Amino acid sequence: MKAVAAFPGSHEVRVTEQEDPRISQPDQVMLRMLDIGICGTDKEICTFEYGTPPPGDDHLVIGHEALAEVVAAGSAVERFRAGDLVVPSVRRPCVHPGCLACRAGHQDYCYTGDFRERGIKEAHGYLAEYAVDQERHLNLVPRDLREIAVLTEPLTIAEKALGQITWMMQQRPPWLDPETPGEERGEGLSALVLGIGPVGLLGAMVLASAGFTTYVYSRELPPSPRIDLVAAIGATYVSSQAATFADLAEKIGSIDLVYEAVGHSHFALEALEVLGTNGIFVLTGVPGIQAFVEADPARLMRDMVLKNQVLLGTVNAGADAFASALRNLDAFRRRWPAVVATLIAGRYPLEQAPDLILGRPAGIKTVIAFDAP
Ligand code: BGC
């Protein structure tokens, strides 16, 4: 079968011929790939800044944002049958008996760091015609989400973050009611999203739909379809070329939540300075090597203590976040059909993947489609 792989030894990224995978355990499922989204992590892997092939292999088949169709299921598989649509999770547990997180099926919180991630770390990914996975790593997709379900995995980043912050927001200050329904959890609170890429935009959609008064802050200037999208979901866009963080803080008032989706250390530090009292700062972007920045850690510490602030890093996602991402995709397409229709910039054949990954992203989410013309 055909696949796209990165070869760290020769610094090549190309279409390769791989052996077809086979079901070898009764709990395994054979998948035919339909859509694979490409993201910043794929670019880092293809520029050899990140990513590790499986032990003993000279290449890593990339791709971790997948939508697939079940073609066959092992004898012990109970939840799936041929024809079902599924989205796989990315991370696979470490083998250490003492890792409480992995042993409990929450490998997104793995303590040892010896987890594997499909298409990223020590396990081949999904930018291939077929893949085999264990049943427990698959999430069933309602058929009517076929056109957009490839957005599930990038959406899980915001879903996992929201799951944690709402818990913190509602358990910490006793005047918030933990029984508040999902769509009202952010009522009366402001959220500032840093970055207007897919993770930032999907994060803004999650926050706006949870009732937060949502702002998105990035470099881009209008006119831009991404900025139009921010307005269409009822959020406010501010360009960093037109307003500083101090201007932003003045405009917003107390900033209750910052959702960082750029992976830019300087930008993040500046934003931390304007986080409000009882505020939560969520980091989702993984920075590469960046220039040193000057900071005043004493001031940051003072603020964090005196304002009860939380700094939260979050990576990957578990089954709950996949379930809420699928529910939210359905809610988004009903609430903002025109917006959802523009999220996928285009579908392209496998052969174009290396150029698309290494080029400048056009539109919001670029997808490799196995049935693209
Ligand atoms: C993926 C996550 C992964 C992270 C770190 C992200 O692009 O969406 O699943 O855990 O990279 O490797």
CSV table of C-alpha atoms and ligand atoms in Angstrom, one decimal:
chain,number,residue,atom,x,y,z
A,1,MET,CA,0.0,0.0,0.0
A,2,LYS,CA,1.0,3.6,-0.4
A,3,ALA,CA,2.0,5.8,2.5
A,4,VAL,CA,3.7,9.1,3.2
A,5,ALA,CA,6.8,8.9,5.4
A,6,ALA,CA,9.5,11.0,6.8
A,7,PHE,CA,13.1,9.6,6.7
A,8,PRO,CA,15.2,11.3,9.3
A,9,GLY,CA,18.5,9.8,8.1
A,10,SER,CA,18.2,11.2,4.5
A,11,HIS,CA,15.9,14.1,5.4
A,12,GLU,CA,13.4,13.0,2.8
A,13,VAL,CA,9.6,13.1,2.9
A,14,ARG,CA,8.0,11.0,0.2
A,15,VAL,CA,5.3,8.5,-0.8
A,16,THR,CA,6.6,5.0,-0.1
A,17,GLU,CA,5.3,1.5,-0.7
A,18,GLN,CA,4.6,-0.3,2.7
A,19,GLU,CA,3.4,-3.8,3.4
A,20,ASP,CA,-0.4,-4.0,4.0
A,21,PRO,CA,-1.1,-4.2,7.7
A,22,ARG,CA,-2.9,-7.4,9.0
A,23,ILE,CA,-5.2,-8.2,11.9
A,24,SER,CA,-3.1,-10.4,14.2
A,25,GLN,CA,-5.1,-10.1,17.5
A,26,PRO,CA,-8.8,-10.7,18.1
A,27,ASP,CA,-9.3,-7.1,19.4
A,28,GLN,CA,-7.9,-5.5,16.3
A,29,VAL,CA,-9.8,-3.6,13.6
A,30,MET,CA,-8.7,-3.1,10.0
A,31,LEU,CA,-9.2,0.5,8.8
A,32,ARG,CA,-9.3,2.0,5.3
A,33,MET,CA,-8.3,5.6,5.5
A,34,LEU,CA,-10.7,8.3,4.2
A,35,ASP,CA,-9.4,11.7,5.3
A,36,ILE,CA,-6.2,12.8,7.1
A,37,GLY,CA,-5.8,16.4,8.3
A,38,ILE,CA,-2.3,17.9,8.3
A,39,CYS,CA,-1.1,20.2,11.0
A,40,GLY,CA,1.9,22.1,12.4
A,41,THR,CA,3.2,18.9,14.1
A,42,ASP,CA,3.4,17.2,10.7
A,43,LYS,CA,5.4,20.1,9.4
A,44,GLU,CA,7.8,19.9,12.4
A,45,ILE,CA,8.2,16.1,11.8
A,46,CYS,CA,8.8,16.7,8.1
A,47,THR,CA,11.5,19.4,8.9
A,48,PHE,CA,13.1,16.9,11.3
A,49,GLU,CA,12.6,19.0,14.4
A,50,TYR,CA,10.2,16.5,16.0
A,51,GLY,CA,9.0,12.9,15.7
A,52,THR,CA,10.6,9.5,16.1
A,53,PRO,CA,10.3,6.4,13.9
A,54,PRO,CA,9.4,3.1,15.5
A,55,PRO,CA,12.4,1.3,16.9
A,56,GLY,CA,14.4,-0.3,14.1
A,57,ASP,CA,12.7,1.6,11.3
A,58,ASP,CA,14.4,4.3,9.2
A,59,HIS,CA,11.1,6.1,8.6
A,60,LEU,CA,8.0,7.3,10.2
A,61,VAL,CA,4.6,7.1,8.4
A,62,ILE,CA,3.1,10.4,9.4
A,63,GLY,CA,-0.5,11.5,9.9
A,64,HIS,CA,-2.5,11.5,13.2
A,65,GLU,CA,-5.7,13.4,12.4
A,66,ALA,CA,-7.6,10.6,10.8
A,67,LEU,CA,-11.1,9.6,9.7
A,68,ALA,CA,-11.4,5.9,8.6
A,69,GLU,CA,-13.8,3.3,7.6
A,70,VAL,CA,-13.8,-0.2,9.3
A,71,VAL,CA,-13.2,-2.9,6.7
A,72,ALA,CA,-12.8,-5.9,9.0
A,73,ALA,CA,-12.9,-6.6,12.7
A,74,GLY,CA,-11.2,-9.4,14.8
A,75,SER,CA,-13.3,-12.0,16.5
A,76,ALA,CA,-13.3,-10.2,19.9
A,77,VAL,CA,-14.3,-6.8,18.6
A,78,GLU,CA,-17.7,-5.8,19.9
A,79,ARG,CA,-18.3,-2.2,19.1
A,80,PHE,CA,-17.5,-2.0,15.4
A,81,ARG,CA,-18.4,-3.7,12.2
A,82,ALA,CA,-17.5,-3.2,8.5
A,83,GLY,CA,-18.7,0.1,7.2
A,84,ASP,CA,-18.6,2.0,10.5
A,85,LEU,CA,-16.8,5.3,10.5
A,86,VAL,CA,-14.2,5.8,13.2
A,87,VAL,CA,-11.7,8.4,14.4
A,88,PRO,CA,-8.7,6.9,16.2
A,89,SER,CA,-7.0,8.5,19.2
A,90,VAL,CA,-3.3,9.3,18.9
A,91,ARG,CA,-1.5,8.2,22.0
A,92,ARG,CA,-0.8,4.6,23.0
A,93,PRO,CA,0.0,3.6,26.6
A,94,CYS,CA,3.5,2.9,28.0
A,95,VAL,CA,4.1,-0.5,29.3
A,96,HIS,CA,5.2,0.3,32.9
A,97,PRO,CA,3.0,-1.3,35.5
A,98,GLY,CA,3.6,1.7,37.8
A,99,CYS,CA,2.2,4.3,35.4
A,100,LEU,CA,-1.2,4.9,37.0
A,101,ALA,CA,-2.4,7.1,34.1
A,102,CYS,CA,-1.6,4.5,31.4
A,103,ARG,CA,-2.9,1.6,33.4
A,104,ALA,CA,-6.2,3.5,33.9
A,105,GLY,CA,-6.5,4.1,30.1
A,106,HIS,CA,-5.5,7.8,30.4
A,107,GLN,CA,-2.3,7.7,28.5
A,108,ASP,CA,-2.7,11.4,27.6
A,109,TYR,CA,-1.5,11.9,31.3
A,110,CYS,CA,1.3,9.3,31.0
A,111,TYR,CA,3.9,9.7,33.8
A,112,THR,CA,6.8,7.9,32.2
A,113,GLY,CA,7.1,9.6,28.8
A,114,ASP,CA,7.4,6.1,27.3
A,115,PHE,CA,4.0,6.4,25.5
A,116,ARG,CA,3.9,6.1,21.7
A,117,GLU,CA,1.9,8.4,19.4
A,118,ARG,CA,0.7,7.3,16.0
A,119,GLY,CA,2.3,9.3,13.3
A,120,ILE,CA,4.5,11.2,15.8
A,121,LYS,CA,6.5,9.1,18.2
A,122,GLU,CA,7.6,5.5,17.7
A,123,ALA,CA,4.5,4.3,15.9
A,124,HIS,CA,3.5,4.7,12.3
A,125,GLY,CA,0.6,7.0,11.5
A,126,TYR,CA,-2.4,7.1,9.3
A,127,LEU,CA,-1.3,8.8,6.1
A,128,ALA,CA,-1.4,5.3,4.5
A,129,GLU,CA,-4.1,3.5,2.6
A,130,TYR,CA,-4.8,1.1,5.5
A,131,ALA,CA,-4.0,0.8,9.3
A,132,VAL,CA,-4.8,-1.6,12.1
A,133,ASP,CA,-5.8,-0.5,15.5
A,134,GLN,CA,-7.1,-2.0,18.8
A,135,GLU,CA,-10.8,-1.5,19.3
A,136,ARG,CA,-10.2,0.5,22.5
A,137,HIS,CA,-8.4,3.3,20.6
A,138,LEU,CA,-11.3,3.9,18.2
A,139,ASN,CA,-14.2,6.3,18.5
A,140,LEU,CA,-17.4,5.7,16.5
A,141,VAL,CA,-18.4,8.6,14.2
A,142,PRO,CA,-22.1,9.2,13.3
A,143,ARG,CA,-22.4,8.8,9.5
A,144,ASP,CA,-23.8,12.3,9.0
A,145,LEU,CA,-20.5,13.8,10.3
A,146,ARG,CA,-18.6,12.1,7.4
A,147,GLU,CA,-17.6,15.4,5.7
A,148,ILE,CA,-16.2,17.1,8.9
A,149,ALA,CA,-15.2,14.3,11.2
A,150,VAL,CA,-11.5,14.7,10.2
A,151,LEU,CA,-11.6,17.8,12.5
A,152,THR,CA,-12.3,15.7,15.6
A,153,GLU,CA,-8.7,15.1,16.7
A,154,PRO,CA,-7.7,18.8,16.5
A,155,LEU,CA,-10.9,19.7,18.3
A,156,THR,CA,-10.1,17.3,21.1
A,157,ILE,CA,-7.3,19.6,22.3
A,158,ALA,CA,-9.8,22.3,23.2
A,159,GLU,CA,-12.3,19.8,24.5
A,160,LYS,CA,-9.7,18.3,26.9
A,161,ALA,CA,-8.7,21.9,28.0
A,162,LEU,CA,-12.3,22.9,28.6
A,163,GLY,CA,-13.1,19.8,30.6
A,164,GLN,CA,-10.2,20.7,32.9
A,165,ILE,CA,-10.8,24.4,33.2
A,166,THR,CA,-14.5,24.3,33.8
A,167,TRP,CA,-13.8,21.8,36.6
A,168,MET,CA,-11.3,24.2,38.1
A,169,MET,CA,-13.4,27.3,37.5
A,170,GLN,CA,-16.4,25.7,39.1
A,171,GLN,CA,-14.8,23.9,42.0
A,172,ARG,CA,-12.5,26.8,43.0
A,173,PRO,CA,-14.8,29.7,43.5
A,174,PRO,CA,-17.8,28.5,45.5
A,175,TRP,CA,-20.1,31.1,44.0
A,176,LEU,CA,-20.1,29.2,40.7
A,177,ASP,CA,-22.6,26.4,40.4
A,178,PRO,CA,-21.0,23.0,39.4
A,179,GLU,CA,-24.4,22.0,38.0
A,180,THR,CA,-24.3,24.7,35.3
A,181,PRO,CA,-25.1,23.2,31.9
A,182,GLY,CA,-22.3,23.1,29.3
A,183,GLU,CA,-23.5,25.9,27.1
A,184,GLU,CA,-23.7,28.3,30.1
A,185,ARG,CA,-20.4,27.4,31.8
A,186,GLY,CA,-18.6,30.5,30.4
A,187,GLU,CA,-21.5,32.9,31.0
A,188,GLY,CA,-20.2,36.2,32.4
A,189,LEU,CA,-16.6,35.2,31.8
A,190,SER,CA,-14.1,36.4,29.1
A,191,ALA,CA,-11.8,34.2,27.1
A,192,LEU,CA,-8.8,35.3,25.1
A,193,VAL,CA,-7.6,32.9,22.4
A,194,LEU,CA,-4.0,33.5,21.2
A,195,GLY,CA,-3.6,32.4,17.6
A,196,ILE,CA,-5.9,32.1,14.6
A,197,GLY,CA,-4.7,28.7,13.2
A,198,PRO,CA,-6.9,25.6,13.3
A,199,VAL,CA,-6.3,24.9,17.1
A,200,GLY,CA,-7.1,28.6,17.9
A,201,LEU,CA,-10.2,28.7,15.8
A,202,LEU,CA,-11.6,25.4,17.0
A,203,GLY,CA,-10.7,26.5,20.6
A,204,ALA,CA,-12.6,29.8,20.0
A,205,MET,CA,-15.6,27.8,18.7
A,206,VAL,CA,-15.6,25.6,21.8
A,207,LEU,CA,-15.3,28.6,24.2
A,208,ALA,CA,-17.9,30.7,22.4
A,209,SER,CA,-20.4,27.8,22.4
A,210,ALA,CA,-19.7,27.4,26.1
A,211,GLY,CA,-20.9,30.9,26.7
A,212,PHE,CA,-17.6,32.8,27.1
A,213,THR,CA,-17.3,36.3,25.7
A,214,THR,CA,-14.5,35.3,23.3
A,215,TYR,CA,-11.7,37.3,21.8
A,216,VAL,CA,-9.1,36.0,19.3
A,217,TYR,CA,-5.8,37.8,19.1
A,218,SER,CA,-3.2,37.2,16.4
A,219,ARG,CA,-0.9,39.0,13.9
A,220,GLU,CA,-3.2,38.7,10.9
A,221,LEU,CA,-4.9,41.8,9.5
A,222,PRO,CA,-8.2,42.0,7.7
A,223,PRO,CA,-9.4,41.1,5.1
A,224,SER,CA,-9.0,37.4,5.9
A,225,PRO,CA,-11.5,34.5,5.8
A,226,ARG,CA,-10.2,33.4,9.3
A,227,ILE,CA,-11.1,36.8,10.7
A,228,ASP,CA,-14.5,36.5,9.1
A,229,LEU,CA,-14.9,33.2,10.8
A,230,VAL,CA,-14.2,34.7,14.2
A,231,ALA,CA,-16.9,37.3,13.6
A,232,ALA,CA,-19.4,34.6,12.4
A,233,ILE,CA,-19.2,32.7,15.7
A,234,GLY,CA,-19.9,35.8,17.6
A,235,ALA,CA,-16.3,36.3,18.8
A,236,THR,CA,-14.2,39.5,18.5
A,237,TYR,CA,-10.9,39.6,16.5
A,238,VAL,CA,-8.1,41.9,17.5
A,239,SER,CA,-4.9,42.1,15.5
A,240,SER,CA,-1.6,42.4,17.4
A,241,GLN,CA,-0.6,44.9,14.7
A,242,ALA,CA,-3.3,47.2,15.8
A,243,ALA,CA,-3.5,46.7,19.6
A,244,THR,CA,-1.0,45.8,22.4
A,245,PHE,CA,-1.8,43.4,25.3
A,246,ALA,CA,-2.4,46.4,27.5
A,247,ASP,CA,-4.9,47.8,25.0
A,248,LEU,CA,-6.6,44.4,25.0
A,249,ALA,CA,-6.8,44.2,28.7
A,250,GLU,CA,-8.4,47.6,28.8
A,251,LYS,CA,-11.0,46.6,26.2
A,252,ILE,CA,-11.8,43.3,27.7
A,253,GLY,CA,-11.7,44.1,31.4
A,254,SER,CA,-10.7,41.2,33.6
A,255,ILE,CA,-9.4,38.3,31.4
A,256,ASP,CA,-10.7,35.1,33.0
A,257,LEU,CA,-9.2,32.6,30.6
A,258,VAL,CA,-6.3,32.7,28.1
A,259,TYR,CA,-6.1,29.9,25.6
A,260,GLU,CA,-2.7,29.9,24.0
A,261,ALA,CA,-2.6,28.2,20.6
A,262,VAL,CA,0.5,29.5,18.9
A,263,GLY,CA,3.5,28.0,20.8
A,264,HIS,CA,5.2,31.4,20.9
A,265,SER,CA,7.0,32.0,24.2
A,266,HIS,CA,7.2,35.8,24.0
A,267,PHE,CA,3.6,36.2,23.1
A,268,ALA,CA,2.6,33.8,25.9
A,269,LEU,CA,4.6,35.7,28.5
A,270,GLU,CA,3.1,39.0,27.5
A,271,ALA,CA,-0.4,37.5,27.8
A,272,LEU,CA,0.3,36.1,31.2
A,273,GLU,CA,0.9,39.6,32.4
A,274,VAL,CA,-2.7,40.6,31.6
A,275,LEU,CA,-4.4,37.5,33.0
A,276,GLY,CA,-7.1,38.6,35.4
A,277,THR,CA,-7.8,37.7,39.0
A,278,ASN,CA,-8.8,34.0,39.5
A,279,GLY,CA,-7.8,33.5,35.8
A,280,ILE,CA,-6.6,30.3,34.1
A,281,PHE,CA,-4.0,30.3,31.4
A,282,VAL,CA,-4.0,27.3,29.2
A,283,LEU,CA,-0.9,26.4,27.1
A,284,THR,CA,-1.6,24.1,24.1
A,285,GLY,CA,1.2,25.2,21.6
A,286,VAL,CA,4.5,23.3,21.6
A,287,PRO,CA,7.3,25.8,20.9
A,288,GLY,CA,10.3,24.8,18.9
A,289,ILE,CA,13.7,26.4,19.6
A,290,GLN,CA,13.1,30.1,20.1
A,291,ALA,CA,15.1,33.2,21.0
A,292,PHE,CA,15.5,33.9,24.7
A,293,VAL,CA,13.1,36.4,26.1
A,294,GLU,CA,13.5,38.8,29.0
A,295,ALA,CA,10.9,38.3,31.7
A,296,ASP,CA,10.2,39.5,35.2
A,297,PRO,CA,9.5,36.2,37.0
A,298,ALA,CA,9.1,37.9,40.4
A,299,ARG,CA,6.2,39.9,39.0
A,300,LEU,CA,4.6,36.9,37.4
A,301,MET,CA,4.9,34.9,40.6
A,302,ARG,CA,3.5,37.8,42.6
A,303,ASP,CA,0.5,38.0,40.3
A,304,MET,CA,-0.1,34.3,40.2
A,305,VAL,CA,-0.1,34.1,44.0
A,306,LEU,CA,-2.0,37.4,44.8
A,307,LYS,CA,-4.6,36.7,42.0
A,308,ASN,CA,-5.1,33.0,42.6
A,309,GLN,CA,-4.1,32.2,39.0
A,310,VAL,CA,-3.6,28.9,37.3
A,311,LEU,CA,-1.1,28.0,34.6
A,312,LEU,CA,-2.2,24.8,32.8
A,313,GLY,CA,-0.4,22.9,30.1
A,314,THR,CA,-2.4,20.3,28.2
A,315,VAL,CA,-1.5,17.8,25.6
A,316,ASN,CA,-3.3,15.0,23.6
A,317,ALA,CA,-6.7,13.8,24.7
A,318,GLY,CA,-8.6,10.9,26.0
A,319,ALA,CA,-11.9,9.1,25.1
A,320,ASP,CA,-14.1,11.7,26.9
A,321,ALA,CA,-12.6,14.5,24.8
A,322,PHE,CA,-13.2,12.6,21.6
A,323,ALA,CA,-16.8,12.0,22.6
A,324,SER,CA,-17.4,15.7,23.4
A,325,ALA,CA,-15.5,16.7,20.2
A,326,LEU,CA,-17.9,14.6,18.1
A,327,ARG,CA,-20.9,16.0,20.0
A,328,ASN,CA,-19.6,19.6,19.4
A,329,LEU,CA,-18.9,19.0,15.7
A,330,ASP,CA,-22.6,18.1,15.4
A,331,ALA,CA,-23.6,21.2,17.4
A,332,PHE,CA,-21.3,23.5,15.4
A,333,ARG,CA,-22.7,22.4,12.1
A,334,ARG,CA,-26.2,23.1,13.2
A,335,ARG,CA,-25.4,26.4,14.8
A,336,TRP,CA,-22.9,27.8,12.3
A,337,PRO,CA,-23.4,25.8,9.0
A,338,ALA,CA,-21.6,28.5,6.9
A,339,VAL,CA,-18.6,28.5,9.2
A,340,VAL,CA,-18.3,24.8,9.3
A,341,ALA,CA,-18.5,24.6,5.5
A,342,THR,CA,-15.3,26.8,5.3
A,343,LEU,CA,-13.2,24.9,7.9
A,344,ILE,CA,-11.8,22.4,5.4
A,345,ALA,CA,-9.7,24.4,2.9
A,346,GLY,CA,-9.5,21.6,0.4
A,347,ARG,CA,-9.1,17.8,-0.1
A,348,TYR,CA,-6.0,16.7,-2.0
A,349,PRO,CA,-4.6,13.3,-3.1
A,350,LEU,CA,-1.8,11.5,-1.2
A,351,GLU,CA,0.9,12.4,-3.7
A,352,GLN,CA,0.5,16.1,-2.9
A,353,ALA,CA,1.0,15.6,0.9
A,354,PRO,CA,4.8,16.3,1.1
A,355,ASP,CA,4.4,19.6,-0.8
A,356,LEU,CA,1.3,20.6,1.2
A,357,ILE,CA,2.9,19.8,4.5
A,358,LEU,CA,6.1,21.7,3.7
A,359,GLY,CA,4.3,24.6,2.0
A,360,ARG,CA,2.5,27.5,3.6
A,361,PRO,CA,-1.0,26.4,4.8
A,362,ALA,CA,-3.8,27.8,2.7
A,363,GLY,CA,-7.2,28.2,4.4
A,364,ILE,CA,-8.0,26.6,7.7
A,365,LYS,CA,-7.5,22.8,7.5
A,366,THR,CA,-5.9,21.0,4.6
A,367,VAL,CA,-7.0,17.4,4.2
A,368,ILE,CA,-5.5,14.5,2.3
A,369,ALA,CA,-8.4,12.5,1.0
A,370,PHE,CA,-8.0,8.9,-0.3
A,371,ASP,CA,-10.9,9.4,-2.6
A,372,ALA,CA,-9.8,12.8,-3.9
A,373,PRO,CA,-9.8,13.0,-7.7
B,1,BGC,C1,-1.3,16.0,18.5
B,1,BGC,C2,-1.3,15.4,19.9
B,1,BGC,C3,0.0,15.0,20.4
B,1,BGC,C4,0.9,16.3,20.3
B,1,BGC,C5,2.3,16.0,20.8
B,1,BGC,C6,-0.3,17.2,18.5
B,1,BGC,O1,-0.2,17.7,17.2
B,1,BGC,O2,-2.5,16.5,18.1
B,1,BGC,O3,-2.1,14.2,19.8
B,1,BGC,O4,0.0,14.5,21.7
B,1,BGC,O5,1.0,16.8,19.0
B,1,BGC,O6,3.1,15.1,20.1
